[in-house]
JSON list of C-alpha atoms in Angstrom, two decimals:
[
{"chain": "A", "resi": 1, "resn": "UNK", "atom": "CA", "xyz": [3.63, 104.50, 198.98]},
{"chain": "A", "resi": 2, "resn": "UNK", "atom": "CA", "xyz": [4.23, 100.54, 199.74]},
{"chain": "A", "resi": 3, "resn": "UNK", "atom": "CA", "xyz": [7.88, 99.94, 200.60]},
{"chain": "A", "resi": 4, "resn": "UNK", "atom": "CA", "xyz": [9.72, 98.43, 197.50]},
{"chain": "A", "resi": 5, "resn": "UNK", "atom": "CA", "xyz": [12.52, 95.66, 199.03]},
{"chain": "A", "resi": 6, "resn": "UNK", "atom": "CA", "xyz": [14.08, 95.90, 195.84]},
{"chain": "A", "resi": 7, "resn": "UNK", "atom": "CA", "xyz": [14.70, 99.31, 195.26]},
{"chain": "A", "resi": 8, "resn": "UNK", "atom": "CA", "xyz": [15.76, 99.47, 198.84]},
{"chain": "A", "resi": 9, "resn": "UNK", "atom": "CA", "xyz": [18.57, 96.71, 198.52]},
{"chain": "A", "resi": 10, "resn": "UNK", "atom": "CA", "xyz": [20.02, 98.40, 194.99]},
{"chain": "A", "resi": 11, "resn": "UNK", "atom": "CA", "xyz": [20.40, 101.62, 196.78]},
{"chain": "A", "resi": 12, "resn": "UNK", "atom": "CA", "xyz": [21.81, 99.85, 199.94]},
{"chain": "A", "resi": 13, "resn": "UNK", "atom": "CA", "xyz": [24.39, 98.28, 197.88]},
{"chain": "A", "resi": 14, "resn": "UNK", "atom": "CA", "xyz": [25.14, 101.38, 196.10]},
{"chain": "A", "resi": 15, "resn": "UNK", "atom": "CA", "xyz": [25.94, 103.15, 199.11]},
{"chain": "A", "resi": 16, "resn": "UNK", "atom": "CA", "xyz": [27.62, 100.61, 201.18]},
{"chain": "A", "resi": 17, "resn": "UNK", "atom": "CA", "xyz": [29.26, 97.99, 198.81]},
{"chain": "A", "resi": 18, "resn": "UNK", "atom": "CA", "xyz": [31.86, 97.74, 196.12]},
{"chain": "A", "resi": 19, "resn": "UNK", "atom": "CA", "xyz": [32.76, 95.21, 193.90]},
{"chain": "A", "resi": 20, "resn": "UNK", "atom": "CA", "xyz": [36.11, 94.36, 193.14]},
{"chain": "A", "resi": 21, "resn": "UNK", "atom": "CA", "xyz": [37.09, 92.50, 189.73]},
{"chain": "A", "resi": 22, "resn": "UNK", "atom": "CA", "xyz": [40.30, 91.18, 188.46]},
{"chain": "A", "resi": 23, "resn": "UNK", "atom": "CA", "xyz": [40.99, 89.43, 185.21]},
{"chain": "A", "resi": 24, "resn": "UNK", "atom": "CA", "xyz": [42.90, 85.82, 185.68]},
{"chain": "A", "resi": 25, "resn": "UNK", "atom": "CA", "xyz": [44.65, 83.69, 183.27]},
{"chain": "A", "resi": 26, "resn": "UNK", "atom": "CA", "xyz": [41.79, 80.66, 183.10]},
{"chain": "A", "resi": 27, "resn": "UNK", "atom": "CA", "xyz": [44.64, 78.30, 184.74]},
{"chain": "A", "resi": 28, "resn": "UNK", "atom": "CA", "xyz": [45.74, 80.54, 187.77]},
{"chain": "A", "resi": 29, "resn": "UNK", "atom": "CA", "xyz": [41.42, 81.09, 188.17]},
{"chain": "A", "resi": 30, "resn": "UNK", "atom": "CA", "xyz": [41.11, 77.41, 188.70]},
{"chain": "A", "resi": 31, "resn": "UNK", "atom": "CA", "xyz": [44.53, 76.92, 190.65]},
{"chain": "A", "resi": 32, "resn": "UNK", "atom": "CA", "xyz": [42.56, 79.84, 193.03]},
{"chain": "A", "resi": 33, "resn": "UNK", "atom": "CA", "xyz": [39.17, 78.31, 192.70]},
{"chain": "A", "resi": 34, "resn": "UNK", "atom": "CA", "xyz": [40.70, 74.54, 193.71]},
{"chain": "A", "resi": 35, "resn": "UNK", "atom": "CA", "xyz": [42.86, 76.21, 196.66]},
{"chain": "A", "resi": 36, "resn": "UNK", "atom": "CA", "xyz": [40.06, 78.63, 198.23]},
{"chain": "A", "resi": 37, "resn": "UNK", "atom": "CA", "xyz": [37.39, 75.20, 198.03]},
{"chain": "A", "resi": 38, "resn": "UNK", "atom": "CA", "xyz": [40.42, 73.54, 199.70]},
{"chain": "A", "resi": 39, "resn": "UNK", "atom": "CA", "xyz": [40.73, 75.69, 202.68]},
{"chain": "A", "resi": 40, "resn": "UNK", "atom": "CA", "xyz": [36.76, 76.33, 202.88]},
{"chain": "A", "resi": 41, "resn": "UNK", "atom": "CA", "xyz": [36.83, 80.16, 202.02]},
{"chain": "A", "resi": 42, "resn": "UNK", "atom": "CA", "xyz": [35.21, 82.34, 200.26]},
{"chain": "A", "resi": 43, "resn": "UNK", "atom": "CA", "xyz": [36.40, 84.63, 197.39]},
{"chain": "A", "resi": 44, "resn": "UNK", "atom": "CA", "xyz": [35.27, 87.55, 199.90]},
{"chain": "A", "resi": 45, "resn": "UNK", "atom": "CA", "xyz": [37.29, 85.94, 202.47]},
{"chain": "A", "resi": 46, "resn": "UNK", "atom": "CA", "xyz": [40.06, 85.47, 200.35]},
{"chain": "A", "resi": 47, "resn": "UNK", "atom": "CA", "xyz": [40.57, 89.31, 199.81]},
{"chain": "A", "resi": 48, "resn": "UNK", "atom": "CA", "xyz": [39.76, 90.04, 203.76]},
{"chain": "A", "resi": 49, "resn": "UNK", "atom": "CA", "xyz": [42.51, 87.64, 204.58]},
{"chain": "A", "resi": 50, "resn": "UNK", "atom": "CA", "xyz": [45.27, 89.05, 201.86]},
{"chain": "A", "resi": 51, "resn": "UNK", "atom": "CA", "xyz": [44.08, 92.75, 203.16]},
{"chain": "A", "resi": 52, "resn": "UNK", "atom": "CA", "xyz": [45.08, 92.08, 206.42]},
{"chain": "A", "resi": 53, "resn": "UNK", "atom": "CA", "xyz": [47.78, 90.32, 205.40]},
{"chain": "A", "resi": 54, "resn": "UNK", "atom": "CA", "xyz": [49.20, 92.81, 203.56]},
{"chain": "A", "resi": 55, "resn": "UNK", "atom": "CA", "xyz": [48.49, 95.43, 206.35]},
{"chain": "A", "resi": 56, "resn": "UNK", "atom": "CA", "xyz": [50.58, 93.47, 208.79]},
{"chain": "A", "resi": 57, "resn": "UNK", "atom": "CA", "xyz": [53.24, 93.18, 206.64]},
{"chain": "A", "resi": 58, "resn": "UNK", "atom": "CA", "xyz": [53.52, 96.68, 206.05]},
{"chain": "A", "resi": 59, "resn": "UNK", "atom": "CA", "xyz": [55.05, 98.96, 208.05]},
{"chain": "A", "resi": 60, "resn": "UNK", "atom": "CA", "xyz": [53.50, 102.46, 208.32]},
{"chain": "A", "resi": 61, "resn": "UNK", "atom": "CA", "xyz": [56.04, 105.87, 207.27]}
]
């Protein structure tokens, strides 16, 4: 059997990624869109940088 690239990414991404969705009010979705363009990120590098964020500002129990 040839190997399907395809099949091979959609079960990849199964098992390794997760997507994460949020509904916005259309103004605060452009407010974020205009901002992240601003600073050169990323939506994925939006949440990395709030994750960490949030981790430092936590303190562990």
């Amino acid at each position: 059997m040839a190997f399907d690239k395809a099949k091979y990414d959609i079960e990849y991404m199964k098992e390794n990624r997760s997507q994460f969705k949020v509904d916005l009010k259309k103004d605060e979705k452009e407010e974020l869109d205009a901002l992240l363009q601003k600073k050169g990120l990323k939506k994925v590098e939006f949440v990395r940088w709030a994750m960490k964020k949030l981790k430092d500002e936590t303190p562990e129990k």
